[in-house]
PDB file of C-alpha atoms in Angstrom:
ATOM      1  CA  UNK E  11     -29.525 126.920 117.835  1.00 33.00           C
ATOM      2  CA  UNK E  12     -33.282 127.435 117.858  1.00 38.00           C
ATOM      3  CA  UNK E  13     -35.315 126.475 114.811  1.00 44.00           C
ATOM      4  CA  UNK E  14     -35.890 129.780 113.023  1.00 43.00           C
ATOM      5  CA  UNK E  15     -38.938 128.302 111.302  1.00 45.00           C
ATOM      6  CA  UNK E  16     -40.697 127.167 114.496  1.00 50.00           C
ATOM      7  CA  UNK E  17     -42.798 130.315 114.741  1.00 58.00           C
ATOM      8  CA  UNK E  18     -44.126 130.005 111.168  1.00 74.00           C
ATOM      9  CA  UNK E  19     -44.548 126.232 110.975  1.00 85.00           C
ATOM     10  CA  UNK E  20     -48.196 125.140 110.880  1.00 91.00           C
ATOM     11  CA  UNK E  21     -47.589 121.408 111.258  1.00 93.00           C
ATOM     12  CA  UNK E  22     -45.715 119.730 114.095  1.00 92.00           C
ATOM     13  CA  UNK E  23     -42.827 117.327 113.431  1.00 94.00           C
ATOM     14  CA  UNK E  24     -44.821 114.764 115.418  1.00 94.00           C
ATOM     15  CA  UNK E  25     -47.268 114.655 112.483  1.00 95.00           C
ATOM     16  CA  UNK E  26     -44.686 113.230 110.052  1.00 97.00           C
ATOM     17  CA  UNK E  27     -45.575 109.607 110.855  1.00 97.00           C
ATOM     18  CA  UNK E  28     -49.271 110.218 110.249  1.00 97.00           C
ATOM     19  CA  UNK E  29     -48.555 112.101 107.014  1.00 97.00           C
ATOM     20  CA  UNK E  30     -46.527 109.186 105.668  1.00 97.00           C
ATOM     21  CA  UNK E  31     -49.000 106.534 106.834  1.00 97.00           C
ATOM     22  CA  UNK E  32     -51.966 108.321 105.270  1.00 97.00           C
ATOM     23  CA  UNK E  33     -49.976 108.809 102.071  1.00 96.00           C
ATOM     24  CA  UNK E  34     -49.289 105.055 101.896  1.00 97.00           C
ATOM     25  CA  UNK E  35     -52.862 104.039 102.717  1.00 97.00           C
ATOM     26  CA  UNK E  36     -54.349 106.270  99.993  1.00 94.00           C
ATOM     27  CA  UNK E  37     -51.811 105.376  97.286  1.00 93.00           C
ATOM     28  CA  UNK E  38     -53.323 105.113  93.815  1.00 86.00           C
ATOM     29  CA  UNK E  39     -51.803 101.694  93.159  1.00 91.00           C
ATOM     30  CA  UNK E  40     -53.160  99.015  95.468  1.00 94.00           C
ATOM     31  CA  UNK E  41     -49.811  97.243  95.908  1.00 94.00           C
ATOM     32  CA  UNK E  42     -48.212 100.471  97.123  1.00 96.00           C
ATOM     33  CA  UNK E  43     -50.583 100.550 100.088  1.00 97.00           C
ATOM     34  CA  UNK E  44     -48.898  97.615 101.812  1.00 97.00           C
ATOM     35  CA  UNK E  45     -46.163  98.032 104.391  1.00 97.00           C
ATOM     36  CA  UNK E  46     -44.114  95.326 102.686  1.00 97.00           C
ATOM     37  CA  UNK E  47     -44.059  97.219  99.389  1.00 97.00           C
ATOM     38  CA  UNK E  48     -42.985 100.489 101.013  1.00 97.00           C
ATOM     39  CA  UNK E  49     -40.391  98.822 103.211  1.00 97.00           C
ATOM     40  CA  UNK E  50     -38.817  97.069 100.215  1.00 97.00           C
ATOM     41  CA  UNK E  51     -38.926 100.255  98.118  1.00 97.00           C
ATOM     42  CA  UNK E  52     -37.203 102.213 100.899  1.00 97.00           C
ATOM     43  CA  UNK E  53     -34.739  99.442 101.750  1.00 97.00           C
ATOM     44  CA  UNK E  54     -35.844  99.170 105.392  1.00 97.00           C
ATOM     45  CA  UNK E  55     -37.622  96.559 107.514  1.00 97.00           C
ATOM     46  CA  UNK E  56     -41.395  96.505 108.021  1.00 97.00           C
ATOM     47  CA  UNK E  57     -40.767  96.837 111.765  1.00 97.00           C
ATOM     48  CA  UNK E  58     -38.864 100.077 111.252  1.00 97.00           C
ATOM     49  CA  UNK E  59     -41.502 101.347 108.846  1.00 98.00           C
ATOM     50  CA  UNK E  60     -44.243 100.625 111.393  1.00 97.00           C
ATOM     51  CA  UNK E  61     -42.264 102.490 114.042  1.00 97.00           C
ATOM     52  CA  UNK E  62     -41.939 105.504 111.767  1.00 97.00           C
ATOM     53  CA  UNK E  63     -45.663 105.580 111.094  1.00 97.00           C
ATOM     54  CA  UNK E  64     -46.492 105.149 114.788  1.00 96.00           C
ATOM     55  CA  UNK E  65     -44.079 107.858 115.834  1.00 94.00           C
ATOM     56  CA  UNK E  66     -41.908 105.506 117.904  1.00 95.00           C
ATOM     57  CA  UNK E  67     -38.985 105.623 115.443  1.00 94.00           C
ATOM     58  CA  UNK E  68     -37.304 108.705 114.025  1.00 94.00           C
ATOM     59  CA  UNK E  69     -37.990 109.439 110.360  1.00 96.00           C
ATOM     60  CA  UNK E  70     -34.851 110.674 108.548  1.00 96.00           C
ATOM     61  CA  UNK E  71     -35.598 113.563 106.214  1.00 96.00           C
ATOM     62  CA  UNK E  72     -34.214 111.666 103.204  1.00 96.00           C
ATOM     63  CA  UNK E  73     -36.529 108.712 103.817  1.00 97.00           C
ATOM     64  CA  UNK E  74     -39.566 110.966 104.277  1.00 97.00           C
ATOM     65  CA  UNK E  75     -38.842 112.657 100.943  1.00 96.00           C
ATOM     66  CA  UNK E  76     -38.181 109.349  99.179  1.00 97.00           C
ATOM     67  CA  UNK E  77     -41.394 107.911 100.647  1.00 97.00           C
ATOM     68  CA  UNK E  78     -43.501 110.717  99.114  1.00 95.00           C
ATOM     69  CA  UNK E  79     -41.679 110.496  95.793  1.00 93.00           C
ATOM     70  CA  UNK E  80     -42.214 106.736  95.514  1.00 95.00           C
ATOM     71  CA  UNK E  81     -45.942 107.266  95.962  1.00 94.00           C
ATOM     72  CA  UNK E  82     -46.025 110.377  93.796  1.00 88.00           C
ATOM     73  CA  UNK E  83     -47.789 112.192  96.644  1.00 90.00           C
ATOM     74  CA  UNK E  84     -46.727 115.796  96.192  1.00 86.00           C
ATOM     75  CA  UNK E  85     -49.195 117.078  98.780  1.00 89.00           C
ATOM     76  CA  UNK E  86     -47.532 114.940 101.432  1.00 94.00           C
ATOM     77  CA  UNK E  87     -44.147 116.023 100.086  1.00 93.00           C
ATOM     78  CA  UNK E  88     -45.089 119.673 100.530  1.00 92.00           C
ATOM     79  CA  UNK E  89     -46.254 118.996 104.088  1.00 94.00           C
ATOM     80  CA  UNK E  90     -42.935 117.339 104.949  1.00 96.00           C
ATOM     81  CA  UNK E  91     -40.937 120.172 103.400  1.00 94.00           C
ATOM     82  CA  UNK E  92     -43.040 122.724 105.279  1.00 94.00           C
ATOM     83  CA  UNK E  93     -42.337 120.985 108.586  1.00 94.00           C
ATOM     84  CA  UNK E  94     -38.620 121.268 107.820  1.00 92.00           C
ATOM     85  CA  UNK E  95     -39.015 124.946 106.909  1.00 89.00           C
ATOM     86  CA  UNK E  96     -38.345 124.367 103.216  1.00 90.00           C
ATOM     87  CA  UNK E  97     -41.743 125.166 101.702  1.00 88.00           C
ATOM     88  CA  UNK E  98     -45.018 126.949 102.253  1.00 88.00           C
ATOM     89  CA  UNK E  99     -47.884 124.816 103.589  1.00 91.00           C
ATOM     90  CA  UNK E 100     -49.977 123.047 100.926  1.00 89.00           C
ATOM     91  CA  UNK E 101     -53.162 124.682  99.679  1.00 88.00           C
ATOM     92  CA  UNK E 102     -56.609 123.471 100.729  1.00 89.00           C
ATOM     93  CA  UNK E 103     -57.250 120.511  98.343  1.00 86.00           C
ATOM     94  CA  UNK E 104     -60.847 121.648  97.770  1.00 88.00           C
ATOM     95  CA  UNK E 105     -59.430 124.689  95.993  1.00 90.00           C
ATOM     96  CA  UNK E 106     -57.583 122.486  93.501  1.00 91.00           C
ATOM     97  CA  UNK E 107     -60.622 120.857  91.925  1.00 92.00           C
ATOM     98  CA  UNK E 108     -60.822 123.432  89.122  1.00 95.00           C
ATOM     99  CA  UNK E 109     -57.900 123.909  86.745  1.00 96.00           C
ATOM    100  CA  UNK E 110     -59.581 127.012  85.322  1.00 97.00           C
ATOM    101  CA  UNK E 111     -59.864 128.621  88.767  1.00 96.00           C
ATOM    102  CA  UNK E 112     -56.209 127.967  89.525  1.00 96.00           C
ATOM    103  CA  UNK E 113     -55.107 129.339  86.163  1.00 97.00           C
ATOM    104  CA  UNK E 114     -57.181 132.491  86.724  1.00 97.00           C
ATOM    105  CA  UNK E 115     -55.717 132.868  90.213  1.00 96.00           C
ATOM    106  CA  UNK E 116     -52.197 132.409  88.846  1.00 97.00           C
ATOM    107  CA  UNK E 117     -52.735 135.152  86.260  1.00 98.00           C
ATOM    108  CA  UNK E 118     -54.020 137.509  88.945  1.00 97.00           C
ATOM    109  CA  UNK E 119     -51.129 136.737  91.295  1.00 97.00           C
ATOM    110  CA  UNK E 120     -48.583 137.066  88.480  1.00 97.00           C
ATOM    111  CA  UNK E 121     -49.910 140.497  87.567  1.00 98.00           C
ATOM    112  CA  UNK E 122     -49.656 141.564  91.205  1.00 97.00           C
ATOM    113  CA  UNK E 123     -46.113 140.189  91.372  1.00 97.00           C
ATOM    114  CA  UNK E 124     -45.063 142.191  88.318  1.00 98.00           C
ATOM    115  CA  UNK E 125     -46.309 145.391  89.951  1.00 97.00           C
ATOM    116  CA  UNK E 126     -44.504 144.449  93.176  1.00 97.00           C
ATOM    117  CA  UNK E 127     -41.282 143.759  91.262  1.00 97.00           C
ATOM    118  CA  UNK E 128     -41.515 147.199  89.673  1.00 97.00           C
ATOM    119  CA  UNK E 129     -41.864 148.770  93.132  1.00 96.00           C
ATOM    120  CA  UNK E 130     -38.849 146.852  94.438  1.00 96.00           C
ATOM    121  CA  UNK E 131     -36.859 147.824  91.347  1.00 96.00           C
ATOM    122  CA  UNK E 132     -37.654 151.465  92.057  1.00 94.00           C
ATOM    123  CA  UNK E 133     -36.394 151.069  95.629  1.00 93.00           C
ATOM    124  CA  UNK E 134     -33.237 149.403  94.308  1.00 93.00           C
ATOM    125  CA  UNK E 135     -32.518 152.250  91.916  1.00 92.00           C
ATOM    126  CA  UNK E 136     -32.939 154.894  94.611  1.00 89.00           C
ATOM    127  CA  UNK E 137     -30.562 153.460  97.195  1.00 85.00           C
ATOM    128  CA  UNK E 138     -26.779 153.665  97.386  1.00 81.00           C
ATOM    129  CA  UNK E 139     -24.569 150.644  98.017  1.00 76.00           C
ATOM    130  CA  UNK E 140     -24.281 149.953 101.755  1.00 76.00           C
ATOM    131  CA  UNK E 141     -27.126 152.320 102.619  1.00 84.00           C
ATOM    132  CA  UNK E 142     -29.371 151.102 105.439  1.00 89.00           C
ATOM    133  CA  UNK E 143     -33.100 150.734 104.961  1.00 91.00           C
ATOM    134  CA  UNK E 144     -35.518 152.817 106.995  1.00 91.00           C
ATOM    135  CA  UNK E 145     -38.274 151.104 108.981  1.00 93.00           C
ATOM    136  CA  UNK E 146     -40.883 152.154 106.423  1.00 93.00           C
ATOM    137  CA  UNK E 147     -38.734 150.782 103.586  1.00 93.00           C
ATOM    138  CA  UNK E 148     -38.353 147.437 105.357  1.00 95.00           C
ATOM    139  CA  UNK E 149     -42.131 147.192 105.725  1.00 96.00           C
ATOM    140  CA  UNK E 150     -42.605 148.107 102.070  1.00 96.00           C
ATOM    141  CA  UNK E 151     -40.064 145.512 100.946  1.00 96.00           C
ATOM    142  CA  UNK E 152     -41.859 142.827 102.977  1.00 96.00           C
ATOM    143  CA  UNK E 153     -45.222 143.878 101.554  1.00 96.00           C
ATOM    144  CA  UNK E 154     -44.058 143.728  97.943  1.00 97.00           C
ATOM    145  CA  UNK E 155     -42.098 140.521  98.511  1.00 97.00           C
ATOM    146  CA  UNK E 156     -45.260 138.866  99.799  1.00 96.00           C
ATOM    147  CA  UNK E 157     -46.903 139.628  96.464  1.00 96.00           C
ATOM    148  CA  UNK E 158     -44.031 137.857  94.729  1.00 96.00           C
ATOM    149  CA  UNK E 159     -44.211 134.903  97.128  1.00 94.00           C
ATOM    150  CA  UNK E 160     -47.881 134.517  96.226  1.00 95.00           C
ATOM    151  CA  UNK E 161     -46.780 133.503  92.719  1.00 95.00           C
ATOM    152  CA  UNK E 162     -44.836 130.546  94.125  1.00 92.00           C
ATOM    153  CA  UNK E 163     -47.921 129.249  95.896  1.00 92.00           C
ATOM    154  CA  UNK E 164     -50.102 129.971  92.863  1.00 95.00           C
ATOM    155  CA  UNK E 165     -47.777 128.108  90.503  1.00 95.00           C
ATOM    156  CA  UNK E 166     -47.651 125.085  92.814  1.00 91.00           C
ATOM    157  CA  UNK E 167     -51.461 125.109  92.920  1.00 93.00           C
ATOM    158  CA  UNK E 168     -51.656 125.101  89.123  1.00 96.00           C
ATOM    159  CA  UNK E 169     -49.301 122.118  88.913  1.00 94.00           C
ATOM    160  CA  UNK E 170     -51.204 120.275  91.645  1.00 90.00           C
ATOM    161  CA  UNK E 171     -54.528 120.952  89.920  1.00 93.00           C
ATOM    162  CA  UNK E 172     -53.175 119.742  86.584  1.00 95.00           C
ATOM    163  CA  UNK E 173     -51.910 116.545  88.193  1.00 91.00           C
ATOM    164  CA  UNK E 174     -55.107 115.914  90.116  1.00 89.00           C
ATOM    165  CA  UNK E 175     -57.578 116.748  87.348  1.00 94.00           C
ATOM    166  CA  UNK E 176     -55.694 116.065  84.119  1.00 95.00           C
ATOM    167  CA  UNK E 177     -53.322 113.353  85.405  1.00 92.00           C
ATOM    168  CA  UNK E 178     -50.287 115.339  84.267  1.00 94.00           C
ATOM    169  CA  UNK E 179     -46.966 113.520  84.771  1.00 92.00           C
ATOM    170  CA  UNK E 180     -45.211 115.738  87.322  1.00 88.00           C
ATOM    171  CA  UNK E 181     -42.004 113.693  87.205  1.00 86.00           C
ATOM    172  CA  UNK E 182     -41.772 114.230  83.453  1.00 94.00           C
ATOM    173  CA  UNK E 183     -42.503 117.929  83.969  1.00 95.00           C
ATOM    174  CA  UNK E 184     -39.636 118.238  86.458  1.00 91.00           C
ATOM    175  CA  UNK E 185     -37.338 116.267  84.158  1.00 94.00           C
ATOM    176  CA  UNK E 186     -38.148 118.535  81.206  1.00 96.00           C
ATOM    177  CA  UNK E 187     -37.640 121.649  83.340  1.00 94.00           C
ATOM    178  CA  UNK E 188     -34.250 120.478  84.609  1.00 95.00           C
ATOM    179  CA  UNK E 189     -33.075 119.648  81.086  1.00 95.00           C
ATOM    180  CA  UNK E 190     -34.039 123.101  79.823  1.00 96.00           C
ATOM    181  CA  UNK E 191     -32.566 124.801  82.893  1.00 94.00           C
ATOM    182  CA  UNK E 192     -29.258 122.990  82.324  1.00 94.00           C
ATOM    183  CA  UNK E 193     -29.278 123.977  78.650  1.00 95.00           C
ATOM    184  CA  UNK E 194     -29.945 127.606  79.597  1.00 94.00           C
ATOM    185  CA  UNK E 195     -27.311 127.422  82.378  1.00 90.00           C
ATOM    186  CA  UNK E 196     -29.851 128.447  85.000  1.00 91.00           C
ATOM    187  CA  UNK E 197     -28.862 125.594  87.313  1.00 90.00           C
ATOM    188  CA  UNK E 198     -25.451 124.103  88.087  1.00 91.00           C
ATOM    189  CA  UNK E 199     -25.049 120.383  87.282  1.00 90.00           C
ATOM    190  CA  UNK E 200     -22.812 119.380  90.206  1.00 93.00           C
ATOM    191  CA  UNK E 201     -22.399 120.129  93.897  1.00 89.00           C
ATOM    192  CA  UNK E 202     -18.669 120.725  93.379  1.00 93.00           C
ATOM    193  CA  UNK E 203     -19.268 123.366  90.727  1.00 91.00           C
ATOM    194  CA  UNK E 204     -22.032 124.947  92.793  1.00 89.00           C
ATOM    195  CA  UNK E 205     -19.781 125.303  95.835  1.00 92.00           C
ATOM    196  CA  UNK E 206     -17.025 126.691  93.618  1.00 91.00           C
ATOM    197  CA  UNK E 207     -19.401 129.446  92.493  1.00 88.00           C
ATOM    198  CA  UNK E 208     -20.454 130.164  96.082  1.00 88.00           C
ATOM    199  CA  UNK E 209     -16.788 130.446  97.095  1.00 90.00           C
ATOM    200  CA  UNK E 210     -16.128 132.909  94.275  1.00 89.00           C
ATOM    201  CA  UNK E 211     -19.086 135.044  95.369  1.00 88.00           C
ATOM    202  CA  UNK E 212     -17.947 134.926  99.006  1.00 85.00           C
ATOM    203  CA  UNK E 213     -14.458 136.222  98.214  1.00 84.00           C
ATOM    204  CA  UNK E 214     -15.883 138.872  95.890  1.00 81.00           C
ATOM    205  CA  UNK E 215     -18.222 140.163  98.592  1.00 76.00           C
ATOM    206  CA  UNK E 216     -15.449 140.085 101.201  1.00 75.00           C
ATOM    207  CA  UNK E 217     -13.201 142.126  98.888  1.00 75.00           C
ATOM    208  CA  UNK E 218     -15.919 144.791  98.606  1.00 70.00           C
ATOM    209  CA  UNK E 219     -16.273 144.972 102.401  1.00 67.00           C
ATOM    210  CA  UNK E 220     -12.573 145.618 103.021  1.00 63.00           C
TER     211      UNK E 220
END
């Protein structure tokens, strides 16, 4: 099956080795810049690590993610996720030097997203279940959805700017968010329970289609 993200991917998979090498070489802590440190932290040999950086050895997705997390390099992490079609490309780092600018941009994008959500809600209320969308409606849905997607990029820029300029602890932020999301039952705590929910939704949707 062809990669459905290949036509929207800015960075080539062949760049993964360079992304990881640069991330290691610019690590904030001096000891993290050595191949020995990274190899030990990842549980692999220095020879394999060198091969990954040089592009002569395959880089498993899990190791690439762990690599970025060990170094706390969320820009590199976003690049890796984008290559795998799991995230938008990272924002120009020059744009992240001002927290105030990113907060102002986020407010603007959020206001646009609210207006877009209202437009999509109007479309939702006007259509009947199972009704097909016209070509103009599809274009309108894409247009308004792009406004909403802008908020995702804007929020990531705010977090990146806070980390870069105010040294905010992103790991603690994620930990706090997950704890609150679990308390509010927004996320599901186990893969088994998650798949159980998906199965319930599948059978419910299949019952409607019969």
